[in-house]
């Protein structure tokens, strides 16, 4: 019997994870997506099970740069949405409850006013429901992150493994971490972790040449596919429906 698999993003940045979505033809947004969610912050949110606080205006401030200084504005929101969609510009909103958590493509703002509050609240509730549905499904769960701001040495591996298996009762899962941190991989990691070291820097990919992007995409895809074979998942069929040479720039599609 072929087992099923579901993918959940644990993303320090939203852009590289879009690659996996496009390669696997995934159109469902998951809970920690479209923003900057440091790995250890995700651990804390999962432990507290305080998903509503991610989007709670009580903790949110508009973050902006004024002549080199980072400043913050209090946020208000419209009772009736002016925008019934995600924000397609880089409106950066910080969350004071969770360290370094930044929302980027969720709330849309005009000056200091959120214009799609109800849409985002409804979407966030759906993401939470999907997360719990995945947990209860009995399918193999693949959690994916690509590191930008953390190095491998600082990640809370044991806490993450424990909260998923003990608090949420997930039996069959892997946590795949992409990185270009060339330091030695920490020893004695929980067996659910798969560390994929990429060949090239990907931080500035949005500005680089198509030749570079294709090489990066192939690096991500081929190493991901090899790792998943260890769990008896063969992703080769996806290549028949997707031409990696036609991948768009990162950032061209984040909705």
PDB file of C-alpha atoms in Angstrom:
ATOM      1  CA  UNK A   1       0.000   0.000   0.000  1.00  0.00           C
ATOM      2  CA  UNK A   2       1.389   3.396  -1.016  1.00  0.00           C
ATOM      3  CA  UNK A   3       1.516   5.800   1.906  1.00  0.00           C
ATOM      4  CA  UNK A   4       0.466   9.415   1.516  1.00  0.00           C
ATOM      5  CA  UNK A   5       2.521  12.480   2.324  1.00  0.00           C
ATOM      6  CA  UNK A   6       1.674  16.049   3.312  1.00  0.00           C
ATOM      7  CA  UNK A   7       4.041  19.023   3.390  1.00  0.00           C
ATOM      8  CA  UNK A   8       4.171  21.732   6.063  1.00  0.00           C
ATOM      9  CA  UNK A   9       6.414  24.792   5.835  1.00  0.00           C
ATOM     10  CA  UNK A  10       8.504  25.821   8.833  1.00  0.00           C
ATOM     11  CA  UNK A  11      10.005  28.796   7.041  1.00  0.00           C
ATOM     12  CA  UNK A  12      12.538  31.406   8.057  1.00  0.00           C
ATOM     13  CA  UNK A  13      11.712  33.079   4.756  1.00  0.00           C
ATOM     14  CA  UNK A  14       8.784  32.584   2.405  1.00  0.00           C
ATOM     15  CA  UNK A  15      10.551  32.834  -0.954  1.00  0.00           C
ATOM     16  CA  UNK A  16      12.617  29.616  -1.178  1.00  0.00           C
ATOM     17  CA  UNK A  17       9.741  27.485   0.069  1.00  0.00           C
ATOM     18  CA  UNK A  18       7.750  28.597  -2.957  1.00  0.00           C
ATOM     19  CA  UNK A  19      10.184  26.516  -5.019  1.00  0.00           C
ATOM     20  CA  UNK A  20       9.053  23.341  -3.266  1.00  0.00           C
ATOM     21  CA  UNK A  21       5.401  24.296  -3.697  1.00  0.00           C
ATOM     22  CA  UNK A  22       5.806  24.880  -7.426  1.00  0.00           C
ATOM     23  CA  UNK A  23       7.793  21.690  -7.900  1.00  0.00           C
ATOM     24  CA  UNK A  24       5.223  19.597  -6.045  1.00  0.00           C
ATOM     25  CA  UNK A  25       2.209  21.471  -7.397  1.00  0.00           C
ATOM     26  CA  UNK A  26       1.071  22.446  -3.893  1.00  0.00           C
ATOM     27  CA  UNK A  27      -1.495  25.231  -3.712  1.00  0.00           C
ATOM     28  CA  UNK A  28      -2.450  24.999  -0.047  1.00  0.00           C
ATOM     29  CA  UNK A  29      -0.951  27.583   2.305  1.00  0.00           C
ATOM     30  CA  UNK A  30       0.214  26.204   5.623  1.00  0.00           C
ATOM     31  CA  UNK A  31       0.439  27.790   9.040  1.00  0.00           C
ATOM     32  CA  UNK A  32       3.999  29.137   9.092  1.00  0.00           C
ATOM     33  CA  UNK A  33       4.186  30.614   5.624  1.00  0.00           C
ATOM     34  CA  UNK A  34       4.290  34.008   3.859  1.00  0.00           C
ATOM     35  CA  UNK A  35       6.491  35.515   6.531  1.00  0.00           C
ATOM     36  CA  UNK A  36       9.698  35.205   8.522  1.00  0.00           C
ATOM     37  CA  UNK A  37       9.256  32.503  11.156  1.00  0.00           C
ATOM     38  CA  UNK A  38      12.535  31.634  12.927  1.00  0.00           C
ATOM     39  CA  UNK A  39      12.770  27.914  13.649  1.00  0.00           C
ATOM     40  CA  UNK A  40      13.047  28.319  17.426  1.00  0.00           C
ATOM     41  CA  UNK A  41      10.109  30.729  17.455  1.00  0.00           C
ATOM     42  CA  UNK A  42       7.990  28.086  15.721  1.00  0.00           C
ATOM     43  CA  UNK A  43       8.969  25.648  18.477  1.00  0.00           C
ATOM     44  CA  UNK A  44       7.722  28.115  21.099  1.00  0.00           C
ATOM     45  CA  UNK A  45       4.416  28.729  19.286  1.00  0.00           C
ATOM     46  CA  UNK A  46       3.834  24.984  18.906  1.00  0.00           C
ATOM     47  CA  UNK A  47       4.577  24.397  22.599  1.00  0.00           C
ATOM     48  CA  UNK A  48       2.199  27.170  23.683  1.00  0.00           C
ATOM     49  CA  UNK A  49      -0.346  26.309  20.970  1.00  0.00           C
ATOM     50  CA  UNK A  50      -1.056  30.031  20.650  1.00  0.00           C
ATOM     51  CA  UNK A  51      -1.607  30.198  16.889  1.00  0.00           C
ATOM     52  CA  UNK A  52      -4.128  33.051  17.148  1.00  0.00           C
ATOM     53  CA  UNK A  53      -1.449  35.312  18.611  1.00  0.00           C
ATOM     54  CA  UNK A  54       0.531  35.214  15.363  1.00  0.00           C
ATOM     55  CA  UNK A  55      -2.041  37.499  13.717  1.00  0.00           C
ATOM     56  CA  UNK A  56      -3.381  39.238  16.834  1.00  0.00           C
ATOM     57  CA  UNK A  57      -3.246  43.047  16.329  1.00  0.00           C
ATOM     58  CA  UNK A  58      -2.531  43.391  20.059  1.00  0.00           C
ATOM     59  CA  UNK A  59       1.047  42.272  19.346  1.00  0.00           C
ATOM     60  CA  UNK A  60       1.564  43.759  15.891  1.00  0.00           C
ATOM     61  CA  UNK A  61       3.362  46.921  14.807  1.00  0.00           C
ATOM     62  CA  UNK A  62       4.173  48.269  11.371  1.00  0.00           C
ATOM     63  CA  UNK A  63       7.926  48.171  10.858  1.00  0.00           C
ATOM     64  CA  UNK A  64       9.616  50.697   8.588  1.00  0.00           C
ATOM     65  CA  UNK A  65      12.976  52.249   7.829  1.00  0.00           C
ATOM     66  CA  UNK A  66      13.408  55.987   8.269  1.00  0.00           C
ATOM     67  CA  UNK A  67      16.821  57.248   7.177  1.00  0.00           C
ATOM     68  CA  UNK A  68      18.521  54.086   8.351  1.00  0.00           C
ATOM     69  CA  UNK A  69      16.632  53.758  11.634  1.00  0.00           C
ATOM     70  CA  UNK A  70      14.085  50.972  12.200  1.00  0.00           C
ATOM     71  CA  UNK A  71      10.870  52.412  13.595  1.00  0.00           C
ATOM     72  CA  UNK A  72       7.484  51.015  14.569  1.00  0.00           C
ATOM     73  CA  UNK A  73       3.923  52.309  14.342  1.00  0.00           C
ATOM     74  CA  UNK A  74       0.873  51.086  16.217  1.00  0.00           C
ATOM     75  CA  UNK A  75      -1.695  49.491  13.904  1.00  0.00           C
ATOM     76  CA  UNK A  76      -5.425  49.975  13.505  1.00  0.00           C
ATOM     77  CA  UNK A  77      -7.709  47.969  11.260  1.00  0.00           C
ATOM     78  CA  UNK A  78     -10.850  48.555   9.238  1.00  0.00           C
ATOM     79  CA  UNK A  79     -14.023  46.851  10.404  1.00  0.00           C
ATOM     80  CA  UNK A  80     -14.944  46.225   6.754  1.00  0.00           C
ATOM     81  CA  UNK A  81     -12.139  45.035   4.478  1.00  0.00           C
ATOM     82  CA  UNK A  82     -10.971  47.240   1.651  1.00  0.00           C
ATOM     83  CA  UNK A  83      -8.716  44.452   0.323  1.00  0.00           C
ATOM     84  CA  UNK A  84     -10.080  40.915   0.088  1.00  0.00           C
ATOM     85  CA  UNK A  85      -6.760  39.210  -0.572  1.00  0.00           C
ATOM     86  CA  UNK A  86      -3.201  38.792   0.644  1.00  0.00           C
ATOM     87  CA  UNK A  87      -0.795  41.702   0.466  1.00  0.00           C
ATOM     88  CA  UNK A  88       1.405  41.553  -2.640  1.00  0.00           C
ATOM     89  CA  UNK A  89       3.940  44.128  -1.492  1.00  0.00           C
ATOM     90  CA  UNK A  90       6.496  43.816   1.268  1.00  0.00           C
ATOM     91  CA  UNK A  91       4.548  45.318   4.151  1.00  0.00           C
ATOM     92  CA  UNK A  92       6.625  44.241   7.147  1.00  0.00           C
ATOM     93  CA  UNK A  93       4.818  43.813  10.449  1.00  0.00           C
ATOM     94  CA  UNK A  94       6.584  42.718  13.628  1.00  0.00           C
ATOM     95  CA  UNK A  95       5.090  40.603  16.390  1.00  0.00           C
ATOM     96  CA  UNK A  96       6.159  41.718  19.864  1.00  0.00           C
ATOM     97  CA  UNK A  97       5.202  38.441  21.527  1.00  0.00           C
ATOM     98  CA  UNK A  98       7.494  36.270  19.418  1.00  0.00           C
ATOM     99  CA  UNK A  99      11.118  37.163  18.825  1.00  0.00           C
ATOM    100  CA  UNK A 100      11.996  38.043  15.213  1.00  0.00           C
ATOM    101  CA  UNK A 101       8.638  36.896  13.824  1.00  0.00           C
ATOM    102  CA  UNK A 102       7.767  39.149  10.885  1.00  0.00           C
ATOM    103  CA  UNK A 103       4.645  39.081   8.736  1.00  0.00           C
ATOM    104  CA  UNK A 104       5.399  40.068   5.156  1.00  0.00           C
ATOM    105  CA  UNK A 105       2.617  39.066   2.742  1.00  0.00           C
ATOM    106  CA  UNK A 106      -0.424  38.763   4.990  1.00  0.00           C
ATOM    107  CA  UNK A 107      -1.756  42.074   6.247  1.00  0.00           C
ATOM    108  CA  UNK A 108      -2.030  44.895   3.761  1.00  0.00           C
ATOM    109  CA  UNK A 109      -1.710  48.413   5.163  1.00  0.00           C
ATOM    110  CA  UNK A 110      -2.482  51.946   4.139  1.00  0.00           C
ATOM    111  CA  UNK A 111      -0.278  54.060   6.376  1.00  0.00           C
ATOM    112  CA  UNK A 112      -0.983  52.585   9.844  1.00  0.00           C
ATOM    113  CA  UNK A 113      -4.292  50.885   9.038  1.00  0.00           C
ATOM    114  CA  UNK A 114      -4.791  47.217   8.132  1.00  0.00           C
ATOM    115  CA  UNK A 115      -7.154  47.019   5.146  1.00  0.00           C
ATOM    116  CA  UNK A 116      -7.668  43.229   4.923  1.00  0.00           C
ATOM    117  CA  UNK A 117      -8.036  42.263   8.586  1.00  0.00           C
ATOM    118  CA  UNK A 118     -11.094  40.013   8.238  1.00  0.00           C
ATOM    119  CA  UNK A 119      -9.707  38.223   5.181  1.00  0.00           C
ATOM    120  CA  UNK A 120      -6.431  37.413   6.948  1.00  0.00           C
ATOM    121  CA  UNK A 121      -8.183  36.298  10.138  1.00  0.00           C
ATOM    122  CA  UNK A 122     -10.384  33.922   8.150  1.00  0.00           C
ATOM    123  CA  UNK A 123      -7.382  32.637   6.183  1.00  0.00           C
ATOM    124  CA  UNK A 124      -5.388  32.116   9.374  1.00  0.00           C
ATOM    125  CA  UNK A 125      -8.209  30.114  10.940  1.00  0.00           C
ATOM    126  CA  UNK A 126      -8.275  27.930   7.834  1.00  0.00           C
ATOM    127  CA  UNK A 127      -4.517  27.356   8.069  1.00  0.00           C
ATOM    128  CA  UNK A 128      -4.943  26.276  11.686  1.00  0.00           C
ATOM    129  CA  UNK A 129      -7.740  23.891  10.735  1.00  0.00           C
ATOM    130  CA  UNK A 130      -5.561  22.458   7.936  1.00  0.00           C
ATOM    131  CA  UNK A 131      -2.689  21.979  10.374  1.00  0.00           C
ATOM    132  CA  UNK A 132      -4.847  19.953  12.767  1.00  0.00           C
ATOM    133  CA  UNK A 133      -6.325  18.027   9.853  1.00  0.00           C
ATOM    134  CA  UNK A 134      -2.824  17.066   8.727  1.00  0.00           C
ATOM    135  CA  UNK A 135      -1.964  15.888  12.234  1.00  0.00           C
ATOM    136  CA  UNK A 136      -5.063  13.701  12.428  1.00  0.00           C
ATOM    137  CA  UNK A 137      -4.695  12.325   8.891  1.00  0.00           C
ATOM    138  CA  UNK A 138      -2.180   9.605   9.765  1.00  0.00           C
ATOM    139  CA  UNK A 139      -0.204  10.557   6.641  1.00  0.00           C
ATOM    140  CA  UNK A 140       3.538  10.989   6.623  1.00  0.00           C
ATOM    141  CA  UNK A 141       4.286  14.663   7.365  1.00  0.00           C
ATOM    142  CA  UNK A 142       7.274  16.419   5.829  1.00  0.00           C
ATOM    143  CA  UNK A 143       8.161  19.688   7.576  1.00  0.00           C
ATOM    144  CA  UNK A 144      10.371  21.917   5.433  1.00  0.00           C
ATOM    145  CA  UNK A 145      12.508  24.939   6.290  1.00  0.00           C
ATOM    146  CA  UNK A 146      15.283  26.832   4.536  1.00  0.00           C
ATOM    147  CA  UNK A 147      17.595  28.690   6.898  1.00  0.00           C
ATOM    148  CA  UNK A 148      18.415  32.349   6.357  1.00  0.00           C
ATOM    149  CA  UNK A 149      18.973  33.956   9.717  1.00  0.00           C
ATOM    150  CA  UNK A 150      19.949  31.011  11.899  1.00  0.00           C
ATOM    151  CA  UNK A 151      22.851  28.638  11.732  1.00  0.00           C
ATOM    152  CA  UNK A 152      22.571  24.943  12.440  1.00  0.00           C
ATOM    153  CA  UNK A 153      24.220  25.198  15.858  1.00  0.00           C
ATOM    154  CA  UNK A 154      21.454  27.296  17.446  1.00  0.00           C
ATOM    155  CA  UNK A 155      18.386  25.274  16.444  1.00  0.00           C
ATOM    156  CA  UNK A 156      16.265  23.617  19.142  1.00  0.00           C
ATOM    157  CA  UNK A 157      16.234  20.147  17.570  1.00  0.00           C
ATOM    158  CA  UNK A 158      15.147  18.138  20.602  1.00  0.00           C
ATOM    159  CA  UNK A 159      12.372  20.570  21.538  1.00  0.00           C
ATOM    160  CA  UNK A 160      10.982  20.533  18.008  1.00  0.00           C
ATOM    161  CA  UNK A 161      11.074  16.750  17.761  1.00  0.00           C
ATOM    162  CA  UNK A 162       9.463  16.376  21.183  1.00  0.00           C
ATOM    163  CA  UNK A 163       6.644  18.861  20.651  1.00  0.00           C
ATOM    164  CA  UNK A 164       5.632  17.265  17.351  1.00  0.00           C
ATOM    165  CA  UNK A 165       5.746  13.691  18.620  1.00  0.00           C
ATOM    166  CA  UNK A 166       4.579  14.144  22.212  1.00  0.00           C
ATOM    167  CA  UNK A 167       2.286  17.177  22.293  1.00  0.00           C
ATOM    168  CA  UNK A 168       0.750  16.653  18.835  1.00  0.00           C
ATOM    169  CA  UNK A 169       1.116  12.871  18.671  1.00  0.00           C
ATOM    170  CA  UNK A 170       2.659  12.793  15.195  1.00  0.00           C
ATOM    171  CA  UNK A 171       4.114   9.339  14.599  1.00  0.00           C
ATOM    172  CA  UNK A 172       5.527   9.402  11.093  1.00  0.00           C
ATOM    173  CA  UNK A 173       7.375  12.543  10.035  1.00  0.00           C
ATOM    174  CA  UNK A 174      10.608  14.137   8.862  1.00  0.00           C
ATOM    175  CA  UNK A 175      11.941  17.661   9.290  1.00  0.00           C
ATOM    176  CA  UNK A 176      13.935  18.666   6.221  1.00  0.00           C
ATOM    177  CA  UNK A 177      16.248  21.647   6.688  1.00  0.00           C
ATOM    178  CA  UNK A 178      17.953  23.288   3.726  1.00  0.00           C
ATOM    179  CA  UNK A 179      21.007  25.376   4.555  1.00  0.00           C
ATOM    180  CA  UNK A 180      24.224  26.697   3.085  1.00  0.00           C
ATOM    181  CA  UNK A 181      25.839  26.794   6.511  1.00  0.00           C
ATOM    182  CA  UNK A 182      29.109  25.005   5.796  1.00  0.00           C
ATOM    183  CA  UNK A 183      29.909  24.412   9.467  1.00  0.00           C
ATOM    184  CA  UNK A 184      29.777  20.798  10.675  1.00  0.00           C
ATOM    185  CA  UNK A 185      26.292  19.412  11.142  1.00  0.00           C
ATOM    186  CA  UNK A 186      25.561  18.974  14.868  1.00  0.00           C
ATOM    187  CA  UNK A 187      25.928  15.405  16.090  1.00  0.00           C
ATOM    188  CA  UNK A 188      23.314  13.130  17.654  1.00  0.00           C
ATOM    189  CA  UNK A 189      20.303  14.858  16.153  1.00  0.00           C
ATOM    190  CA  UNK A 190      16.886  13.248  16.553  1.00  0.00           C
ATOM    191  CA  UNK A 191      16.412  10.780  13.708  1.00  0.00           C
ATOM    192  CA  UNK A 192      13.545  12.806  12.202  1.00  0.00           C
ATOM    193  CA  UNK A 193      15.947  15.514  10.987  1.00  0.00           C
ATOM    194  CA  UNK A 194      17.338  15.635   7.469  1.00  0.00           C
ATOM    195  CA  UNK A 195      19.936  18.356   6.862  1.00  0.00           C
ATOM    196  CA  UNK A 196      20.476  19.287   3.205  1.00  0.00           C
ATOM    197  CA  UNK A 197      23.533  21.477   2.584  1.00  0.00           C
ATOM    198  CA  UNK A 198      23.132  23.471  -0.615  1.00  0.00           C
ATOM    199  CA  UNK A 199      26.091  24.325  -2.828  1.00  0.00           C
ATOM    200  CA  UNK A 200      25.401  28.023  -3.351  1.00  0.00           C
ATOM    201  CA  UNK A 201      24.241  31.117  -1.521  1.00  0.00           C
ATOM    202  CA  UNK A 202      20.567  31.801  -2.161  1.00  0.00           C
ATOM    203  CA  UNK A 203      19.918  34.994  -0.187  1.00  0.00           C
ATOM    204  CA  UNK A 204      20.173  37.299  -3.219  1.00  0.00           C
ATOM    205  CA  UNK A 205      18.630  34.938  -5.751  1.00  0.00           C
ATOM    206  CA  UNK A 206      15.819  37.326  -6.618  1.00  0.00           C
ATOM    207  CA  UNK A 207      18.346  39.582  -8.371  1.00  0.00           C
ATOM    208  CA  UNK A 208      20.500  36.947 -10.015  1.00  0.00           C
ATOM    209  CA  UNK A 209      20.644  35.513 -13.487  1.00  0.00           C
ATOM    210  CA  UNK A 210      18.364  32.800 -14.845  1.00  0.00           C
ATOM    211  CA  UNK A 211      21.396  30.514 -15.191  1.00  0.00           C
ATOM    212  CA  UNK A 212      22.080  30.864 -11.483  1.00  0.00           C
ATOM    213  CA  UNK A 213      18.448  30.334 -10.557  1.00  0.00           C
ATOM    214  CA  UNK A 214      18.177  27.134 -12.600  1.00  0.00           C
ATOM    215  CA  UNK A 215      21.322  25.787 -10.917  1.00  0.00           C
ATOM    216  CA  UNK A 216      19.906  26.647  -7.491  1.00  0.00           C
ATOM    217  CA  UNK A 217      16.530  25.070  -8.231  1.00  0.00           C
ATOM    218  CA  UNK A 218      18.180  21.882  -9.484  1.00  0.00           C
ATOM    219  CA  UNK A 219      20.354  21.749  -6.374  1.00  0.00           C
ATOM    220  CA  UNK A 220      17.323  22.073  -4.085  1.00  0.00           C
ATOM    221  CA  UNK A 221      15.185  19.671  -6.061  1.00  0.00           C
ATOM    222  CA  UNK A 222      17.715  16.891  -6.599  1.00  0.00           C
ATOM    223  CA  UNK A 223      18.851  16.818  -2.983  1.00  0.00           C
ATOM    224  CA  UNK A 224      15.284  16.955  -1.703  1.00  0.00           C
ATOM    225  CA  UNK A 225      14.267  14.093  -3.983  1.00  0.00           C
ATOM    226  CA  UNK A 226      17.185  11.959  -2.780  1.00  0.00           C
ATOM    227  CA  UNK A 227      16.292  12.523   0.869  1.00  0.00           C
ATOM    228  CA  UNK A 228      12.649  11.625   0.308  1.00  0.00           C
ATOM    229  CA  UNK A 229      13.623   8.337  -1.315  1.00  0.00           C
ATOM    230  CA  UNK A 230      14.880   7.267   2.121  1.00  0.00           C
ATOM    231  CA  UNK A 231      11.253   7.414   3.244  1.00  0.00           C
ATOM    232  CA  UNK A 232      10.036   5.497   0.187  1.00  0.00           C
ATOM    233  CA  UNK A 233       8.680   8.546  -1.634  1.00  0.00           C
ATOM    234  CA  UNK A 234       9.649   8.809  -5.285  1.00  0.00           C
ATOM    235  CA  UNK A 235       9.197  12.352  -6.573  1.00  0.00           C
ATOM    236  CA  UNK A 236      10.502  11.717 -10.074  1.00  0.00           C
ATOM    237  CA  UNK A 237       6.994  11.824 -11.549  1.00  0.00           C
ATOM    238  CA  UNK A 238       6.746  15.524 -10.718  1.00  0.00           C
ATOM    239  CA  UNK A 239       9.478  16.285 -13.212  1.00  0.00           C
ATOM    240  CA  UNK A 240       7.224  15.120 -16.035  1.00  0.00           C
ATOM    241  CA  UNK A 241       4.765  17.931 -15.315  1.00  0.00           C
ATOM    242  CA  UNK A 242       7.231  20.645 -14.412  1.00  0.00           C
ATOM    243  CA  UNK A 243      10.074  22.212 -16.425  1.00  0.00           C
ATOM    244  CA  UNK A 244      12.698  23.445 -13.991  1.00  0.00           C
ATOM    245  CA  UNK A 245      14.228  25.621 -16.702  1.00  0.00           C
ATOM    246  CA  UNK A 246      11.030  27.723 -16.739  1.00  0.00           C
ATOM    247  CA  UNK A 247      11.025  28.517 -13.041  1.00  0.00           C
ATOM    248  CA  UNK A 248      10.220  32.201 -12.373  1.00  0.00           C
ATOM    249  CA  UNK A 249      12.263  34.468 -10.201  1.00  0.00           C
ATOM    250  CA  UNK A 250      11.743  34.043  -6.493  1.00  0.00           C
ATOM    251  CA  UNK A 251       9.242  36.653  -5.494  1.00  0.00           C
ATOM    252  CA  UNK A 252       7.307  36.578  -8.784  1.00  0.00           C
ATOM    253  CA  UNK A 253       4.608  34.465  -7.152  1.00  0.00           C
ATOM    254  CA  UNK A 254       3.999  34.424  -3.426  1.00  0.00           C
ATOM    255  CA  UNK A 255       0.220  34.291  -3.279  1.00  0.00           C
TER     256      UNK A 255
END
